[in-house]
XYZ file of C-alpha atoms in Angstrom:
476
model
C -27.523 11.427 -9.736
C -26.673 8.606 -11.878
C -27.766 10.195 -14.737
C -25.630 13.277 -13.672
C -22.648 11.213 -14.417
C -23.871 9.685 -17.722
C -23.632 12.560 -19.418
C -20.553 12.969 -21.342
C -18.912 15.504 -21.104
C -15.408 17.220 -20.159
C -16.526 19.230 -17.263
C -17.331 16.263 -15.115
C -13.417 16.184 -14.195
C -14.655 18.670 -11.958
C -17.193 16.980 -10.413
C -14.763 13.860 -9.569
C -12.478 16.759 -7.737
C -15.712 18.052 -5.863
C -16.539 14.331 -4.901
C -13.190 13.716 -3.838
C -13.056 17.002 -1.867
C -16.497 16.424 -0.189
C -15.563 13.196 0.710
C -12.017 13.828 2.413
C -13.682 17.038 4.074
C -14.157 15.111 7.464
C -10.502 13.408 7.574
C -8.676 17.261 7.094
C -11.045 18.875 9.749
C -10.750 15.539 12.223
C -7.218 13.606 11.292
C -7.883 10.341 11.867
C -5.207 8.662 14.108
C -2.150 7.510 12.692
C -1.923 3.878 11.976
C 1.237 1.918 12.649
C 2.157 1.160 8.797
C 1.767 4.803 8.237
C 4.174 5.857 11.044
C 7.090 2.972 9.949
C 6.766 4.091 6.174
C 7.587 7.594 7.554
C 10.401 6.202 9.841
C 12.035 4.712 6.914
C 11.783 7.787 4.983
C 13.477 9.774 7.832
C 16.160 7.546 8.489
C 17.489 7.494 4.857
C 16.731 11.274 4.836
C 19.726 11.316 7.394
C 22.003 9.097 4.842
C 21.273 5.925 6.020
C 20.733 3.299 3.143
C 17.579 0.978 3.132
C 18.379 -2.668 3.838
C 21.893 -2.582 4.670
C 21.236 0.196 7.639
C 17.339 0.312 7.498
C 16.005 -3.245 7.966
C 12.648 -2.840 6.807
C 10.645 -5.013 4.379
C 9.113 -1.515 2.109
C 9.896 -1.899 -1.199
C 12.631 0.415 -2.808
C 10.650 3.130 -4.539
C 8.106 3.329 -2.121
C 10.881 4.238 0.159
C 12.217 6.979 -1.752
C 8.711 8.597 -2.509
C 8.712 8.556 1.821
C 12.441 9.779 1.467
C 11.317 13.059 -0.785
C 8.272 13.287 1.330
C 10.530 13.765 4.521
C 12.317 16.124 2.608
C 10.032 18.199 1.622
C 6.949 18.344 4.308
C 8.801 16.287 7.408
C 6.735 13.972 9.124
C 3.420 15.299 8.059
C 0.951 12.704 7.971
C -1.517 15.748 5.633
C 1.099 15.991 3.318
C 0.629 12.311 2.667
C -2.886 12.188 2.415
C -2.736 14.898 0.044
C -0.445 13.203 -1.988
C -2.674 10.208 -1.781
C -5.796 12.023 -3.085
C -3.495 13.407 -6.006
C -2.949 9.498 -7.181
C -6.587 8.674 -6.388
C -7.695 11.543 -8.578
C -5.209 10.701 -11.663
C -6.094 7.080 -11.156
C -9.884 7.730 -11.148
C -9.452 9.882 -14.371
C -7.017 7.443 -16.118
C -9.578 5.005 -15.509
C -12.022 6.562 -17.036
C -10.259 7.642 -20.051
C -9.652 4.446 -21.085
C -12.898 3.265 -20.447
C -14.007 6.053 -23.027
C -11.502 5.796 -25.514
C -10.933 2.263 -25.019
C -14.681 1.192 -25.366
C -14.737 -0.773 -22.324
C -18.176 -0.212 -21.644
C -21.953 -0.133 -23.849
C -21.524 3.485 -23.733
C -19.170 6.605 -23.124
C -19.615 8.343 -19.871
C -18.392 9.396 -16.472
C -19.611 6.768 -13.897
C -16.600 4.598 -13.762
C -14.226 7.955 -12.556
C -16.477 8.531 -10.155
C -16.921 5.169 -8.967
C -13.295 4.711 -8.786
C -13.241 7.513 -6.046
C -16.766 6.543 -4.262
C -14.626 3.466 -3.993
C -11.485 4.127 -2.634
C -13.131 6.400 0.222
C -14.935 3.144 2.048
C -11.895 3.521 4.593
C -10.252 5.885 5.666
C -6.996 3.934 5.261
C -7.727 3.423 2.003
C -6.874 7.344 1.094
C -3.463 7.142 2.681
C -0.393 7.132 0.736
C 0.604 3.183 0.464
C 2.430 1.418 -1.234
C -0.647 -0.120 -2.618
C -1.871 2.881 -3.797
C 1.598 3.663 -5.556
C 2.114 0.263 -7.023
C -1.701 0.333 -8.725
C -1.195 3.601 -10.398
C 1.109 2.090 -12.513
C -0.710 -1.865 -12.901
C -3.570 0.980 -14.357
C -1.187 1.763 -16.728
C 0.261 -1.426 -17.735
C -3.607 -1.994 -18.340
C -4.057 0.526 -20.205
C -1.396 -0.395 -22.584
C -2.399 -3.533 -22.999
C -5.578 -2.969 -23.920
C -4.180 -0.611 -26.848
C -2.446 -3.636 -28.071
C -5.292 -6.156 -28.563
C -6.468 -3.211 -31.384
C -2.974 -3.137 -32.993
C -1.239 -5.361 -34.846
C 3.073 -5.904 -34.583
C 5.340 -5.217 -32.309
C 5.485 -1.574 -30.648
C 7.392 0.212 -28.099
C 4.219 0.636 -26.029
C 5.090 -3.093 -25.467
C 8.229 -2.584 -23.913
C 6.414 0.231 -21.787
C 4.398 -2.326 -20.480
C 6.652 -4.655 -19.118
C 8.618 -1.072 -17.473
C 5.107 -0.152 -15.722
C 4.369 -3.875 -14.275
C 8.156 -3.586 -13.081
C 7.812 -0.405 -11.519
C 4.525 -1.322 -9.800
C 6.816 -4.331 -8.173
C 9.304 -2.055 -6.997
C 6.606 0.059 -4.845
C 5.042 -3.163 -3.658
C 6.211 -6.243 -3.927
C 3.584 -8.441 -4.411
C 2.556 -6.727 -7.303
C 5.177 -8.852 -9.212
C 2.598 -11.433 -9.332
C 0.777 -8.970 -11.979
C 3.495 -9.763 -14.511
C 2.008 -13.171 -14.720
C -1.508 -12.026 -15.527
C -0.371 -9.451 -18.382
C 2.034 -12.096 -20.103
C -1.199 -14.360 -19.437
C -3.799 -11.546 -21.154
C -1.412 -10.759 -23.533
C -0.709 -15.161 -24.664
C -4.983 -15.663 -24.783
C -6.250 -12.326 -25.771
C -4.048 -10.356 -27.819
C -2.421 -13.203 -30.523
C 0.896 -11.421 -29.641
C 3.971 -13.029 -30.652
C 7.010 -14.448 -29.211
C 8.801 -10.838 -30.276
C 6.120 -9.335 -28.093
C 6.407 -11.085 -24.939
C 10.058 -10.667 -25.112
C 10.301 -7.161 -25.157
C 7.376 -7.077 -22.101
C 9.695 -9.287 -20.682
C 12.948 -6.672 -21.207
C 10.801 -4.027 -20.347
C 10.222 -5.763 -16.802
C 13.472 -6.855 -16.189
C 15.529 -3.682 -16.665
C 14.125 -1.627 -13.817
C 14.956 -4.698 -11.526
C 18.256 -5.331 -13.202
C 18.986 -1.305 -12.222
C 18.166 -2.204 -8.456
C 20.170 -5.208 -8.398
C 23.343 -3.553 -9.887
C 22.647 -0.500 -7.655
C 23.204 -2.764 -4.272
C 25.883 -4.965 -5.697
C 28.180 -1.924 -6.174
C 27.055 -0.942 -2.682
C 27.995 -4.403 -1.603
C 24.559 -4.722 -0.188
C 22.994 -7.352 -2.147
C 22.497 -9.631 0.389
C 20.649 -7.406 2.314
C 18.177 -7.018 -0.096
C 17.347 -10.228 -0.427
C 17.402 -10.896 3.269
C 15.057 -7.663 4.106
C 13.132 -7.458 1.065
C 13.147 -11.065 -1.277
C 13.255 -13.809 1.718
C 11.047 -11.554 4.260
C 8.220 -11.615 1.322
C 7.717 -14.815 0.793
C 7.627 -15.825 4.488
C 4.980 -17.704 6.562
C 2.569 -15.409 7.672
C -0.341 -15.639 10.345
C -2.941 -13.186 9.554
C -5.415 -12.459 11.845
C -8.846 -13.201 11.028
C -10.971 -10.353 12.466
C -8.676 -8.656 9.925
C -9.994 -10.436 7.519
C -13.650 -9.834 8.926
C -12.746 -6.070 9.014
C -12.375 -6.250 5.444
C -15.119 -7.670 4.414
C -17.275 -5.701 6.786
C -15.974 -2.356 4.372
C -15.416 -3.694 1.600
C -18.379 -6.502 1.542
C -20.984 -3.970 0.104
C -18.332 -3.068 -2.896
C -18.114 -6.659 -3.688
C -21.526 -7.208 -3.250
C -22.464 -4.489 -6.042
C -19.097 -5.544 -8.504
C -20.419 -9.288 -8.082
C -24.007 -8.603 -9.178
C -22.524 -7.033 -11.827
C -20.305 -9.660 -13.015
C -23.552 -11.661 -13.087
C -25.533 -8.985 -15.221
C -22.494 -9.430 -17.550
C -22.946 -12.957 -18.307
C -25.772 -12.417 -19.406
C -25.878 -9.316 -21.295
C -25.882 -10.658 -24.799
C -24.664 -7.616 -26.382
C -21.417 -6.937 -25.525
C -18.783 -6.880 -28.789
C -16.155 -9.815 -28.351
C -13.696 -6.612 -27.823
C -15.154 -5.856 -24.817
C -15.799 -9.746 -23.369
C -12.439 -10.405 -23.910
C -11.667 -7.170 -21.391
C -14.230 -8.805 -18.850
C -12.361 -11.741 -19.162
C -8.706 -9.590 -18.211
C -10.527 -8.553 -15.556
C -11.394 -11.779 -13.894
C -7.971 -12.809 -14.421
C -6.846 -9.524 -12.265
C -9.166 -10.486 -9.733
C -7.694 -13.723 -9.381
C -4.002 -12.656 -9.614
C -4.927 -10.214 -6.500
C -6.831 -12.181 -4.230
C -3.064 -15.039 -4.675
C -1.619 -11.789 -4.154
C -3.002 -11.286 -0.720
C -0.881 -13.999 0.820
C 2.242 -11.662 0.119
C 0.768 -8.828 1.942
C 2.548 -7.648 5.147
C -0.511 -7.545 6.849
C -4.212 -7.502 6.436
C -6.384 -3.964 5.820
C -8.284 -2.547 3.535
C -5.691 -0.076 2.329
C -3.693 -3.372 1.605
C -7.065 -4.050 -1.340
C -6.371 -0.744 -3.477
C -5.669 -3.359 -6.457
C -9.049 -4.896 -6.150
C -10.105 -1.218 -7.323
C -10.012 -1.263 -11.110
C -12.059 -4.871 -11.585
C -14.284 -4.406 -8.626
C -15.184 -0.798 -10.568
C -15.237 -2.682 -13.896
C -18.103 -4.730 -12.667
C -19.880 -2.329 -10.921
C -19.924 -0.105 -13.610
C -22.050 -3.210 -15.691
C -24.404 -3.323 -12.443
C -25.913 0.270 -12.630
C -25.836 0.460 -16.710
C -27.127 -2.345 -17.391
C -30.073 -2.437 -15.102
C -33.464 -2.017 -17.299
C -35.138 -0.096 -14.690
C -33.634 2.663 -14.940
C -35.016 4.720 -11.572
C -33.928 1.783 -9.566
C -30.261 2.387 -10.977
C -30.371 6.457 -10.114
C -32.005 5.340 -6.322
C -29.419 2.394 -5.700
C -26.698 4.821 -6.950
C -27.726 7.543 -4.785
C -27.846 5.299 -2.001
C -24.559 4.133 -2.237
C -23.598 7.890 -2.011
C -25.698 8.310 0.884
C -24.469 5.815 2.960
C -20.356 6.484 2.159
C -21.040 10.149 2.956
C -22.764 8.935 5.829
C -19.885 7.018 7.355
C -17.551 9.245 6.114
C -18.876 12.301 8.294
C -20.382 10.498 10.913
C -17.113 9.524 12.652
C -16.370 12.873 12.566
C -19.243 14.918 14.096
C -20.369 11.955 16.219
C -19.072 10.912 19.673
C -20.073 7.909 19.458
C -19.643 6.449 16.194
C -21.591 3.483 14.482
C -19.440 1.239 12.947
C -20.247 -2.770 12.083
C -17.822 -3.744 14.535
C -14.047 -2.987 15.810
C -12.310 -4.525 13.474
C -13.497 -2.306 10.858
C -12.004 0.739 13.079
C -8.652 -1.005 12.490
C -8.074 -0.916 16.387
C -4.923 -3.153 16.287
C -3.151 -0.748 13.519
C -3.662 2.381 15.250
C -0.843 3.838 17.547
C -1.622 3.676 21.452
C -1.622 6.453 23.264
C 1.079 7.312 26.031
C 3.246 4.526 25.237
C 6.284 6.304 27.214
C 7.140 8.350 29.982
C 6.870 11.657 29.197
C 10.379 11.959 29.908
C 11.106 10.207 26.825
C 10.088 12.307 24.127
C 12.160 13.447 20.868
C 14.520 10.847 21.557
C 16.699 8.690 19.879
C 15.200 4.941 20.741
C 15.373 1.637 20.009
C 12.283 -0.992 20.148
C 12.889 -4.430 21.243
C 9.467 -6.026 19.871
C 6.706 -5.011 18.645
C 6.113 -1.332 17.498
C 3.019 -0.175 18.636
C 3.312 3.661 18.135
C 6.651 4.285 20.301
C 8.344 6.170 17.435
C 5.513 8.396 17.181
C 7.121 11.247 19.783
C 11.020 9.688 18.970
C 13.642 9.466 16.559
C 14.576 5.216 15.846
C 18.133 4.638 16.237
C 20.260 1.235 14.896
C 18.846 -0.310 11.945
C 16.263 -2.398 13.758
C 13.451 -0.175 12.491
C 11.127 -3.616 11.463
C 10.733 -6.524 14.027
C 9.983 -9.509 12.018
C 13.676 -8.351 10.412
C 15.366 -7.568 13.700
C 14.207 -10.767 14.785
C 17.102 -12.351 12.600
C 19.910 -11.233 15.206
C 17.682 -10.834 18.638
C 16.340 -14.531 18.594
C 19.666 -15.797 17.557
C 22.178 -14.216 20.448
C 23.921 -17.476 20.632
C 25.529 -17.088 17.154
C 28.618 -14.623 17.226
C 27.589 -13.378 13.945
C 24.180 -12.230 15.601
C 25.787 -10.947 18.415
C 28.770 -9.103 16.262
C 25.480 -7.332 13.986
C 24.248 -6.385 17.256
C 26.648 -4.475 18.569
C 28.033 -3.064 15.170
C 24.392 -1.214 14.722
C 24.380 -0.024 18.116
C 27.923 1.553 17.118
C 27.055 3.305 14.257
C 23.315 4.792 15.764
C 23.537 4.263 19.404
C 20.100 4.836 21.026
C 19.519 7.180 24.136
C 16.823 4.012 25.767
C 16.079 0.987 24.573
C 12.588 -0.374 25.189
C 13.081 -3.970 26.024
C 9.659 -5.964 25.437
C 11.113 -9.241 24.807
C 13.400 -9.608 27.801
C 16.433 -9.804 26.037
C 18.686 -7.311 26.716
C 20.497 -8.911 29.966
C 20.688 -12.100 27.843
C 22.794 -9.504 25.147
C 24.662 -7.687 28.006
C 25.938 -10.998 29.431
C 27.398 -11.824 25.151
C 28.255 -8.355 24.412
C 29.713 -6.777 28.417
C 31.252 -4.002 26.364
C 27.622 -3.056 25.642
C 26.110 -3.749 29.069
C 28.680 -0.920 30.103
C 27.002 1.651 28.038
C 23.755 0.810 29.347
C 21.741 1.480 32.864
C 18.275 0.496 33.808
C 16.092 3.049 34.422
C 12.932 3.431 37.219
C 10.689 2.289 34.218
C 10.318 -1.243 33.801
C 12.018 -2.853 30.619
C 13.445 0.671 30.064
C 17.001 1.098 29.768
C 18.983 4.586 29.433
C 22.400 5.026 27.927
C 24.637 6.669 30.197
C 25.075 10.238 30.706
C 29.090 9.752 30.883
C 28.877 7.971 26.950
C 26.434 10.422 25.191
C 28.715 12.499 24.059
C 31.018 9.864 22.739
């Protein structure tokens, strides 16, 4: 099989689409259940759908663009968790084939072929989550093409545009996911130790990433919104986070084998003696984006392997070295087919088996998948608000006030002593008053008791921690 996909030649774009197909089979036939990051990126794309503006009456941490690709994506398909996917499998295909076109045009490798594509999508199938349509995903189609710019520049000489265009691509990666912003420091890095550009160089990289975010800035200052944006996107992503560590172990329990093969690889590099000093210098970019993601991972909202998407690229760059540069060569074809074997094996086993093997829960992603029966069935296609933590309630409902992200909310809930907390309060429940409120933290008497003009609207309902708004103020 490996030797299938050395062999150069333009039809194997067709084989990475068969691949791709045969692998996401099992998740169209069986739709795997909807995670809670999922269902909040498709809240947020909803509520500004119905005019609502992101920070200042969405309080979410999801970076700008990513929120209007879920904005279009309500637009078009509604809340369709297959039209995401699809979409998803679109950007894994380009990103797969972009990938390998520079590989092959770029010379990144001892030889050209079509094994890195097709690693690129072996890949991104280990989980399930991994083919959803993140932010992650987004924000790496474009670091790929920063890349690939800058690996056109080591092999000219002045200043370019395609400079410029490199800065614009890191920029727009950090507007789908914030901590992609850290990449700007490994390409002005790559660019100081491996490219001998000059000062004129980095400062147009440096225009070309500013102007994006000067466009967003100047966008919410006219909106008189800039503070929150910095509140809901800037401050909330550099907060103390405690991740959980069977997330952690849930990671490495699908992703393990990947960096298993990628660092074997890196070690068959080292010692491969015949690399050009081209193509060292590339391994060497590549362990700098290895280290700029894994610093990245303390920005990440939370832990999963759909969260690793950037480890992609260098992870495939390694791996690539692994199989190619073995000297037996029928170990190489039976370790490659193996490592098809056992994705398509775990791919289609949840499917068609009841009982599942998996290496243990926390690869399942238990904790990020939405609970079933949350409610009453009473309250269904309603307008609600959350008090805590969402754990799939919106999944059957419509979110009212701006309270759409916890962690955010918690800014005015844990602070009902200050009147500017309480004031917030009450003007979001003005302008998108909810039908029931689901009260996990216990706080709503506490807010009923500041705001009585609230506690009016409000009754307490048969189900505990449930409260209704009043039949006599739904119209009003």
């Amino acid at each position: 099989m490996l030797s299938f996909f050395r062999v150069n030649a333009p039809y194997q774009i067709l084989s990475f689409i068969v691949v791709l197909m045969i692998l996401q089979v099992p998740l169209y036939i069986s739709s795997p259940d909807l995670l809670i990051p999922e269902l909040q990126w498709m809240l947020v794309g909803e509520k500004m759908s119905q005019g609502f503006m992101l920070y200042r009456d969405v309080w979410d941490n999801l970076s700008p663009l990513s929120a209007a690709v879920y904005w279009g994506m309500d637009e078009l398909f509604g809340r369709s968790p297959l039209a995401h996917r699809t979409v998803a499998n679109i950007l894994i295909l380009f990103q797969a084939i972009y990938f390998n076109y520079i590989s092959s045009e770029r010379q990144l490798f001892t030889e050209r072929n079509y094994v890195p594509g097709v690693l690129y999508i072996l890949f991104l199938n280990v989980s399930f989550d991994c083919s959803t349509l993140s932010p992650a995903l987004m924000g790496t189609t474009f670091i790929l093409l920063a890349f690939g710019t800058l690996i056109r520049q080591m092999q000219r000489e002045g200043v370019t545009d395609e400079v410029f265009e490199m800065g614009f691509y890191l920029s727009v990666a950090t507007l789908f996911y914030l901590p992609m912003g850290l990449f700007a420091l490994w390409t002005f890095a790559s660019m100081l130790l491996y490219t001998g550009a000059t000062f004129r160089r980095h400062t147009l990289a440096f225009f070309g990433y500013i102007f994006p975010l000067a466009l967003l800035l100047l966008f919410y200052f006219f909106r008189n919104a800039l503070d929150d944006l910095s509140q809901n996107l800037l401050t909330s992503a550099f907060r103390t986070r405690r991740y959980n560590f069977n997330d952690f172990i849930g990671v490495l329990g699908v992703l393990g084998g990947v960096f298993l093969i990628a660092g074997l690889g890196f070690f068959q590099t080292l010692s491969y003696p015949r690399f050009i000093n081209y193509q060292t210098r590339i391994h060497q970019i590549m362990m700098l984006w290895t280290i700029t993601a894994v610093i990245s991972i303390g920005l990440m909202p939370f832990i999963a392997p759909m969260q690793f998407c950037v480890f992609i690229p260098p992870l495939v760059m390694f791996s690539v070295n692994f199989f190619m540069l073995m000297k037996r060569r029928w170990m190489a074809e039976v370790l490659f087919f193996s490592l098809f074997v056992i994705l398509f094996f775990f791919r289609y086993q949840s499917t068609f088996l009841d009982n599942a093997f998996s290496i243990n829960e926390s690869t399942r992603l238990e904790n990020l998948k939405i609970q079933p029966s949350l409610l009453p069935e009473q309250i269904r296609q309603q307008k609600i608000l959350v008090i805590g933590e969402d754990e799939g309630e919106y999944k059957d409902n419509f979110p009212a006030t701006a309270y759409l992200n916890w962690e955010l909310a918690r800014y005015d809930f844990d602070n009902l002593d200050s009147y500017e907390s309480v004031i917030s309060i009450f003007d979001n429940f003005q302008a998108d008053p909810p039908t029931y409120v689901i009260d996990k933290e216990k706080l709503l008497p506490v807010l009923f008791k500041r705001l009585p003009e609230l506690g009016e609207l409000y009754q307490p309902t048969q189900w505990k921690g449930i409260y209704q708004r009043k039949s006599s103020n739904l119209s009003k």
